[in-house]
Amino acid sequence: MDIESSTIRKVMWRLLPLLFASYFFAYINRVNIGFALSMQGDLGLSSTIFGLGAGLFFISYFVCEIPSNLMLVRVGARRWIARIMITWGALSMCMALVNGVSSFIALRLLLGAAEAGFFPGVILYITYWFPSYVRARIMAWFMIAIPLSLAIAGPISNLILQNMGGVLGLADWRWLFILEGLPTVLLAFVVLITLPDHPGKATWLEPEQKEWLTGALAAERKRIETAHSSMGLLQALADRRTIALAFIYFANTASSYGVSYFLPQIIKGMGSSATDANYLSSIPFIIGALGIFVFGVVSDRLRQYRLQLTAFALGMTALGMAGAGLVGPSYVAIVLIALATAGTYGGKVPFWPLPSMFLTGSAAAGGIAMINSIGNLGGFVGPYAIGWVKQTTGSYSWGLGLLAIIALAGLTVALLLQTPSHIDGEQGQDAR
């Protein structure tokens, strides 16, 4: 095995399992209120308030995202990622203390602030370790945690809800938050002990592997700076490519979270029990996981078409959402939602290598954070829109149609952005 293959494989096996596990629990903590179906009744939360609280997470997330990513650059990935995980895990457990609308909204806001910086921090961290020509595959292995966590969260949540209700006088949904938040806190200490900040601190790399990796990444950064000219932080934030990518990601996340939070309730509306709804909700997310793998393989083989692949994925999302809204509550709708989730999750894979095609250094830290923070406002718009439309019309169909329109808007921006003068195809940058 040559030095290139052996180095990349070793780095993958050393870093990806830990990053995957961290994001897996992050997503469970972020969306587990969707499985706490008895919480709404116990606290008297309307569908609008529930959707508002679910989405407010992303408002504080938005505000804190860029400062958090810049702090990661300053203090190092190991300490900052561990800090994020400890605070969000603890606050997720504190959701068990919610006793009304005010505490529900306050803790969702605090949870968003605590988690801000984790995802863009890991995306930036990946650029410290992997050349761009393998990043889509690396993103795929990392982001597979999203649909898998959502697929597994239903059965795990059912076990907790069925067996812990009444223990120590606590309602089942309170135990849900406690037991699903605790692993994040424990895993944070593993991150603190084992995660190296950059290749120079990786004691498990052989000297020749370390030399090859640092040289390859330095040469790649130089090529990008030569092709696009080095940008400062403020230039990166104002660059039209950064703004366009932020909107594209907004469309992706609005569709993704709009379904994630309400899918068990949509299925329950078909006549299923709460338990069956949580199990059936796993199906679209399993299909979403397959979408990530497929897009990961295709994206690294067709690197110069990553933006077009992102647009294609948004088209799948729009088609699935619109179809599910038209057919109404049915098992056909679950199949169509599965198509949409394959698009939303698969589309993240070709999307996230795009910023590092024209951003480096602090510009990359701030630009990636800005794209993620603005994009994740879709996590507020999607759930709130679904909740408001459901309360207004009595049906989820129009809400799904609205998500389809948002996905189409993202697709349009992606198609308008795909000229070489906006984002280069990677032929020169990925030359090895």
XYZ file of C-alpha atoms in Angstrom:
432
model
C 0.000 0.000 0.000
C 1.471 3.409 -0.980
C 2.034 6.260 1.463
C -1.050 8.164 0.288
C -3.523 5.296 0.717
C -2.068 4.089 4.014
C -2.113 7.578 5.513
C -5.680 8.399 4.504
C -6.915 5.010 5.687
C -5.196 5.360 9.062
C -6.580 8.863 9.594
C -10.073 7.659 8.650
C -10.021 4.805 11.154
C -8.593 6.994 13.910
C -10.891 9.995 13.566
C -14.162 9.061 11.875
C -15.600 6.636 14.472
C -15.302 9.275 17.196
C -16.640 12.098 15.016
C -19.492 9.850 13.853
C -20.455 8.889 17.407
C -20.365 12.535 18.514
C -22.658 13.679 15.711
C -24.935 10.687 16.212
C -25.717 11.775 19.770
C -25.856 15.433 18.748
C -28.702 14.695 16.386
C -30.576 12.540 18.864
C -30.382 15.362 21.421
C -31.487 17.870 18.805
C -34.611 16.075 17.551
C -35.718 13.784 20.381
C -38.563 16.138 21.290
C -40.229 14.799 18.133
C -40.520 11.391 19.833
C -41.753 12.760 23.178
C -45.342 12.679 21.937
C -46.846 12.797 25.446
C -44.900 15.959 26.252
C -47.278 18.182 24.300
C -50.337 16.894 26.151
C -48.691 16.987 29.589
C -47.550 20.581 29.157
C -50.488 21.809 27.067
C -48.344 22.847 24.089
C -50.175 23.646 20.841
C -48.759 22.481 17.499
C -47.653 26.058 16.773
C -45.837 26.426 20.117
C -44.266 22.998 19.721
C -43.017 23.882 16.231
C -41.814 27.272 17.514
C -39.880 25.716 20.387
C -38.413 23.056 18.107
C -37.274 25.725 15.668
C -36.020 28.336 18.171
C -33.041 26.054 18.732
C -31.740 27.362 15.413
C -32.101 31.056 16.262
C -29.553 30.920 19.097
C -27.559 28.434 17.022
C -27.413 31.060 14.264
C -26.253 33.834 16.588
C -23.446 31.795 18.167
C -22.213 29.830 15.140
C -19.494 32.096 13.702
C -17.992 33.108 17.100
C -17.913 29.447 18.090
C -16.060 28.375 14.943
C -13.526 31.167 15.337
C -12.954 30.027 18.925
C -12.234 26.522 17.650
C -9.429 27.957 15.519
C -8.092 29.861 18.521
C -8.201 27.198 21.255
C -7.995 23.996 19.190
C -10.519 21.422 18.022
C -10.025 18.964 20.882
C -10.909 21.327 23.723
C -13.594 23.276 21.903
C -15.509 20.284 20.525
C -15.405 18.672 23.995
C -16.734 21.904 25.557
C -19.591 22.033 23.073
C -20.544 18.425 23.761
C -20.513 18.796 27.557
C -22.765 21.869 27.522
C -25.255 20.584 24.964
C -25.462 17.149 26.619
C -26.109 18.729 30.021
C -28.735 21.101 28.640
C -30.431 18.277 26.759
C -30.763 16.435 30.075
C -32.200 19.629 31.586
C -35.101 19.390 29.117
C -36.482 16.935 31.681
C -37.106 19.972 33.927
C -39.464 21.702 31.474
C -42.802 22.536 33.108
C -44.455 24.935 30.665
C -44.136 27.115 27.580
C -41.540 29.509 29.022
C -39.091 26.853 30.239
C -39.598 24.853 27.014
C -38.657 27.826 24.831
C -35.798 28.946 27.114
C -34.112 25.545 27.167
C -34.446 25.102 23.406
C -32.723 28.466 22.944
C -29.942 27.504 25.358
C -29.505 24.132 23.660
C -29.031 25.844 20.301
C -26.402 28.197 21.720
C -24.581 25.292 23.347
C -24.397 23.179 20.186
C -23.418 26.068 17.876
C -20.089 25.468 16.211
C -20.010 21.679 16.416
C -20.976 20.793 12.836
C -19.047 23.577 11.020
C -16.174 22.942 13.410
C -16.010 19.309 12.324
C -16.322 20.317 8.637
C -13.366 22.680 9.130
C -11.506 20.014 11.099
C -11.906 17.563 8.216
C -10.115 20.038 5.926
C -7.129 19.848 8.331
C -6.806 16.109 7.718
C -8.126 15.094 4.296
C -7.298 16.307 0.749
C -10.295 17.626 -1.170
C -10.442 14.671 -3.564
C -11.586 12.341 -0.750
C -13.660 14.791 1.298
C -17.043 13.825 -0.110
C -16.512 10.233 1.028
C -15.319 11.460 4.425
C -18.365 13.734 4.693
C -20.551 10.766 3.818
C -19.125 8.602 6.602
C -19.485 11.465 9.057
C -22.964 12.582 8.016
C -24.386 9.091 7.877
C -24.843 9.748 11.592
C -27.788 12.047 10.775
C -30.293 9.610 9.237
C -29.004 6.682 11.292
C -29.537 8.618 14.514
C -33.056 9.476 13.373
C -33.712 5.877 12.330
C -32.428 4.444 15.602
C -33.826 7.228 17.768
C -37.373 5.946 17.285
C -36.803 2.415 18.620
C -34.492 3.642 21.392
C -36.989 6.297 22.403
C -39.762 3.705 22.437
C -37.768 1.505 24.832
C -37.270 4.420 27.194
C -40.865 5.625 26.943
C -42.304 2.140 27.476
C -40.110 1.163 30.418
C -39.217 4.317 32.332
C -42.574 6.069 32.758
C -43.287 6.586 36.462
C -39.793 5.566 37.646
C -38.860 7.892 40.533
C -42.124 9.687 39.845
C -40.954 11.081 36.500
C -42.953 11.025 33.271
C -41.630 8.868 30.434
C -40.630 11.854 28.265
C -38.524 13.321 31.096
C -36.497 10.092 31.242
C -36.146 10.311 27.468
C -34.162 13.563 27.743
C -32.084 12.380 30.700
C -31.005 9.052 29.222
C -30.377 10.369 25.711
C -28.375 13.369 26.905
C -26.042 11.502 29.261
C -23.998 9.646 26.566
C -23.043 12.974 24.972
C -21.504 14.229 28.204
C -19.564 10.996 28.692
C -18.345 10.938 25.092
C -17.070 14.507 25.432
C -14.352 13.300 27.805
C -13.241 10.711 25.235
C -12.917 13.549 22.710
C -10.911 15.609 25.189
C -8.455 12.770 25.772
C -8.019 11.322 22.273
C -8.766 13.888 19.529
C -5.603 15.555 18.113
C -5.941 19.179 16.975
C -4.058 18.676 13.681
C -1.761 16.150 11.947
C 1.312 17.584 13.664
C -0.037 16.316 17.003
C -1.005 12.839 15.764
C 1.443 10.548 17.577
C -0.088 7.540 15.800
C 1.084 8.726 12.354
C 4.483 7.531 11.135
C 6.942 10.382 10.366
C 6.737 9.757 6.612
C 2.902 9.696 6.774
C 2.850 12.952 8.696
C 5.236 14.534 6.189
C 3.165 13.413 3.196
C -0.143 14.587 4.707
C 1.044 18.039 5.814
C 2.759 18.555 2.447
C -0.284 17.516 0.417
C -2.630 19.764 2.400
C -0.238 22.735 2.235
C 0.089 22.349 -1.544
C -3.690 22.221 -1.897
C -4.180 25.390 0.162
C -1.598 27.159 -2.003
C -3.416 26.111 -5.200
C -6.716 27.453 -3.868
C -5.186 30.763 -2.802
C -3.486 31.124 -6.197
C -6.687 30.355 -8.115
C -9.031 32.520 -6.044
C -6.721 34.943 -4.204
C -6.543 34.852 -0.431
C -9.638 36.314 1.252
C -10.021 37.849 4.673
C -12.847 36.932 7.028
C -15.124 39.854 6.122
C -14.536 39.316 2.395
C -15.515 35.667 2.758
C -18.708 36.526 4.627
C -19.752 39.045 1.955
C -18.772 36.873 -1.034
C -21.788 36.078 -3.217
C -20.740 32.432 -3.431
C -20.846 32.160 0.357
C -24.279 33.814 0.475
C -25.618 31.610 -2.319
C -24.351 28.441 -0.640
C -25.961 29.586 2.613
C -29.352 29.859 0.898
C -28.942 26.469 -0.781
C -28.234 24.919 2.612
C -31.197 26.818 4.101
C -33.458 25.081 1.575
C -31.934 21.717 2.453
C -32.323 22.091 6.213
C -35.848 23.541 6.079
C -36.968 20.395 4.285
C -34.934 18.097 6.502
C -36.029 19.413 9.888
C -39.582 20.143 8.824
C -40.022 16.402 8.370
C -37.718 15.224 11.180
C -39.685 16.850 13.987
C -43.162 16.004 12.719
C -42.793 12.656 10.944
C -43.948 10.562 13.950
C -47.007 12.801 14.257
C -47.697 12.647 10.502
C -47.602 8.836 10.665
C -49.696 8.813 13.828
C -52.299 10.815 11.883
C -52.590 7.850 9.511
C -54.124 5.857 12.372
C -50.959 4.315 13.812
C -50.307 4.152 17.537
C -47.591 6.390 18.998
C -45.318 3.343 19.349
C -45.855 2.196 15.757
C -45.407 5.768 14.510
C -41.966 5.983 16.117
C -40.955 2.672 14.534
C -42.334 3.511 11.071
C -40.607 6.895 11.134
C -37.291 5.016 10.905
C -37.968 3.904 7.315
C -37.391 7.252 5.521
C -34.219 7.859 7.509
C -32.788 4.451 6.594
C -33.376 5.396 2.952
C -31.716 8.732 3.711
C -28.636 6.855 4.934
C -28.489 4.970 1.638
C -28.746 8.303 -0.166
C -25.664 9.559 1.667
C -23.603 6.545 0.589
C -24.708 6.824 -3.044
C -24.050 10.553 -3.246
C -20.714 10.087 -1.468
C -19.437 7.636 -4.084
C -20.774 9.628 -7.046
C -19.560 12.976 -5.681
C -15.898 11.946 -5.410
C -15.989 10.412 -8.892
C -17.640 13.507 -10.411
C -15.927 16.178 -8.339
C -16.415 18.911 -10.942
C -20.200 18.332 -10.811
C -20.738 18.609 -7.054
C -22.921 21.702 -7.398
C -25.096 19.994 -10.016
C -25.394 16.937 -7.772
C -26.557 19.234 -4.967
C -29.210 20.659 -7.296
C -30.315 17.160 -8.310
C -30.696 16.206 -4.645
C -32.882 19.262 -4.019
C -35.021 18.160 -6.954
C -35.505 14.764 -5.312
C -36.504 16.537 -2.099
C -39.031 18.780 -3.848
C -40.558 15.861 -5.756
C -40.889 13.720 -2.631
C -42.374 16.484 -0.471
C -44.842 17.633 -3.126
C -45.922 14.055 -3.845
C -46.419 13.253 -0.157
C -48.506 16.385 0.262
C -50.700 15.503 -2.734
C -51.428 11.887 -1.795
C -52.135 12.750 1.851
C -51.625 10.507 4.898
C -50.855 7.043 3.531
C -48.080 4.506 3.197
C -47.402 5.902 -0.280
C -46.659 9.208 1.450
C -44.040 7.469 3.611
C -42.349 6.167 0.440
C -42.359 9.663 -1.077
C -40.999 11.178 2.118
C -38.251 8.536 1.967
C -37.361 9.830 -1.513
C -37.233 13.349 -0.090
C -34.963 12.312 2.795
C -32.610 10.571 0.353
C -32.343 13.963 -1.340
C -31.958 16.079 1.779
C -29.315 13.894 3.423
C -27.596 12.759 0.235
C -27.360 16.356 -0.966
C -25.269 17.368 2.037
C -22.401 15.189 0.808
C -21.558 16.984 -2.471
C -22.504 20.311 -0.894
C -20.034 20.570 1.982
C -16.786 20.232 -0.003
C -17.850 23.327 -2.018
C -16.819 26.088 0.469
C -13.249 24.771 0.770
C -12.895 25.107 -3.024
C -12.488 28.875 -2.616
C -11.985 29.513 1.139
C -8.928 28.858 3.327
C -7.714 29.777 6.828
C -9.870 32.086 8.960
C -11.997 32.821 5.874
C -12.867 29.122 5.735
C -13.678 29.045 9.467
C -15.977 32.050 9.226
C -17.426 31.211 5.815
C -18.295 27.617 6.694
C -19.832 28.793 9.973
C -21.876 31.451 8.183
C -23.145 28.987 5.578
C -24.125 26.536 8.306
C -25.674 29.165 10.591
C -27.814 30.820 7.901
C -28.606 27.425 6.437
C -29.744 26.106 9.783
C -32.285 28.903 10.079
C -34.160 26.531 7.814
C -34.351 24.342 10.910
C -36.488 27.092 12.436
C -38.575 27.835 9.349
C -39.319 24.202 8.447
C -40.779 22.980 11.774
C -42.547 26.266 12.511
C -44.148 26.306 9.052
C -45.306 22.690 9.366
C -46.747 23.348 12.851
C -48.478 26.591 11.831
C -49.962 25.104 8.646
C -51.171 22.032 10.546
C -52.905 24.167 13.157
C -54.407 26.454 10.488
C -55.575 23.828 7.980
C -55.823 20.704 10.137
C -53.538 18.871 7.695
C -49.821 18.386 7.094
C -50.280 18.303 3.295
C -49.965 22.040 2.669
C -46.916 22.198 4.927
C -45.195 19.504 2.875
C -46.033 21.466 -0.266
C -44.431 24.558 1.244
C -41.246 22.592 1.950
C -41.252 21.460 -1.698
C -41.364 25.098 -2.835
C -38.414 25.982 -0.592
C -36.431 23.048 -2.027
C -37.191 24.259 -5.555
C -35.923 27.725 -4.650
C -32.652 26.187 -3.447
C -32.399 24.156 -6.654
C -32.822 27.354 -8.704
C -30.011 29.137 -6.851
C -27.728 26.113 -7.305
C -28.369 26.090 -11.061
C -27.685 29.816 -11.322
C -24.417 29.417 -9.391
C -22.918 26.629 -11.451
C -20.847 28.678 -13.933
C -17.033 28.359 -13.628
C -16.705 32.070 -12.796
C -18.588 31.479 -9.580
C -17.204 28.179 -8.267
C -14.507 26.390 -10.199
C -14.866 22.757 -11.049
C -11.995 21.018 -9.163
C -10.000 19.729 -12.104
C -6.921 21.744 -11.238
C -7.321 21.790 -7.490
C -7.728 18.083 -7.116
C -4.866 17.123 -9.384
C -2.668 14.722 -7.518
